[in-house]
Amino acid sequence: MTQKDITFVADFLTEHFNEAPELYNRKGKYFNVERVGQYLKDEDDDLVSPPNTEGNQWFNFLKDSTHLKESPLLFPYYPEKSLHFVKRQMEGIIDQCLQKPADVIGKSVHQAVCMSLYKVSQSEDSTPQLFKLPFLWNDKTSNLHYVLFTMLENTISKIHILRRHTDTSRSVSNGIVAVDFGNFLNNSINESSDSRCYSCLDAHFYDDETVTVVLKESVQQEGKERVLAQLPLS
C-alpha cells in the first residue's frame, strides 16, 4: 500500500468510527457505522447516522407549501429509515393501489366461448408448443375482435382467424376460419403440390379489411423464397 492509501483508510476510520457517547444507550455498536452501508441493511431499526436535511430545497419547499405538505399524492419521507424499509412501504402502497382495479377487472371478465384447438397425448413427457403467433386486432367500426394464430405440427401452412363480436351476447358468421397457403402460388393445377409449398412465418392485420402475412417455401433447399402477401378479409 502507498502512503496515500494508508492516509485514505485512516481518514475513513477517523470520520466514520469515532466513539459517539450519545449512542451508548442505543442498540448495537457504540460508533458511527459507514454512512452508505446503513441504508442497505434490511432492518426496521432507525439509522444510526440519519442524513442532515437542513437546507434541502425540496424539504423547505414542502414545508412552506400548505397544499403539498398534506398531499396524499406525495410518498411520505422516512429520514430515519433504510432503503429496504422504504422499499417495503412503497411496495405495500402499490399493491394496495392495484388491488381494487384487479378485483373490478377480474369480476368483469367471463368466458364467452370455448373451442377445442388440439389434443395432446397424456403419455407424452413434455407438451409440445402447438399454438403460435397470436396477434390481436380490434375493428372498432364493426365492433369485431380478431385473433390471428397458427398451429404447428401438420398445419404450418395454415393461418387461423378467430372472429368474435365485442358484445358477447351477439355472434358472427364464420367465427373461425383457416386459410391454407400450401400451394396457392402454383402457376397451374398441373404442378405437383410439393413443388411450391408455403408456410406462414408471421401475420398481422394491416387494417380493418386486410391481413399481411410473410410466407416461406417449405422445400429443403438454400435460398428459400419469401413472399409478402396481403389478403382481404372478404
PDB file of C-alpha atoms in Angstrom, residues 1 3 16 18 24 28 34 43 47 54 63 78 81 92 101 122 133 135 142 170 178 182 190 192 214 226 228 232:
ATOM      1  CA  MET A   1       0.000   0.000   0.000  1.00  0.00           C
ATOM      2  CA  GLN A   3       1.165   6.223   1.940  1.00  0.00           C
ATOM      3  CA  HIS A  16     -16.913   7.080  10.495  1.00  0.00           C
ATOM      4  CA  ASN A  18     -15.282   7.756  16.202  1.00  0.00           C
ATOM      5  CA  TYR A  24     -24.376   4.442  24.128  1.00  0.00           C
ATOM      6  CA  GLY A  28     -25.839  -2.083  18.565  1.00  0.00           C
ATOM      7  CA  GLU A  34     -20.353   3.600   7.453  1.00  0.00           C
ATOM      8  CA  GLU A  43     -33.785  -3.891   9.092  1.00  0.00           C
ATOM      9  CA  LEU A  47     -30.499   4.682  11.010  1.00  0.00           C
ATOM     10  CA  GLU A  54     -31.191  21.090   6.775  1.00  0.00           C
ATOM     11  CA  LYS A  63     -42.661  22.722   4.477  1.00  0.00           C
ATOM     12  CA  TYR A  78     -38.699   8.464   6.352  1.00  0.00           C
ATOM     13  CA  LYS A  81     -35.163   4.513   7.953  1.00  0.00           C
ATOM     14  CA  GLY A  92     -47.332  -2.178   0.148  1.00  0.00           C
ATOM     15  CA  PRO A 101     -58.621  -2.464 -10.218  1.00  0.00           C
ATOM     16  CA  GLN A 122     -51.224 -37.762 -21.991  1.00  0.00           C
ATOM     17  CA  LEU A 133     -48.103 -16.300 -33.362  1.00  0.00           C
ATOM     18  CA  PHE A 135     -51.984 -11.429 -32.854  1.00  0.00           C
ATOM     19  CA  SER A 142     -67.720  -3.083 -36.907  1.00  0.00           C
ATOM     20  CA  ARG A 170     -74.043 -11.399 -30.204  1.00  0.00           C
ATOM     21  CA  ALA A 178     -58.406 -21.411 -41.597  1.00  0.00           C
ATOM     22  CA  GLY A 182     -49.897 -24.658 -49.206  1.00  0.00           C
ATOM     23  CA  ASN A 190     -50.879 -29.482 -63.092  1.00  0.00           C
ATOM     24  CA  SER A 192     -47.264 -31.001 -58.087  1.00  0.00           C
ATOM     25  CA  VAL A 214     -44.976 -13.425 -44.510  1.00  0.00           C
ATOM     26  CA  ARG A 226     -40.029 -15.401 -49.086  1.00  0.00           C
ATOM     27  CA  LEU A 228     -45.129 -10.876 -48.554  1.00  0.00           C
ATOM     28  CA  PRO A 232     -58.528  -9.150 -47.992  1.00  0.00           C
TER      29      PRO A 232
END
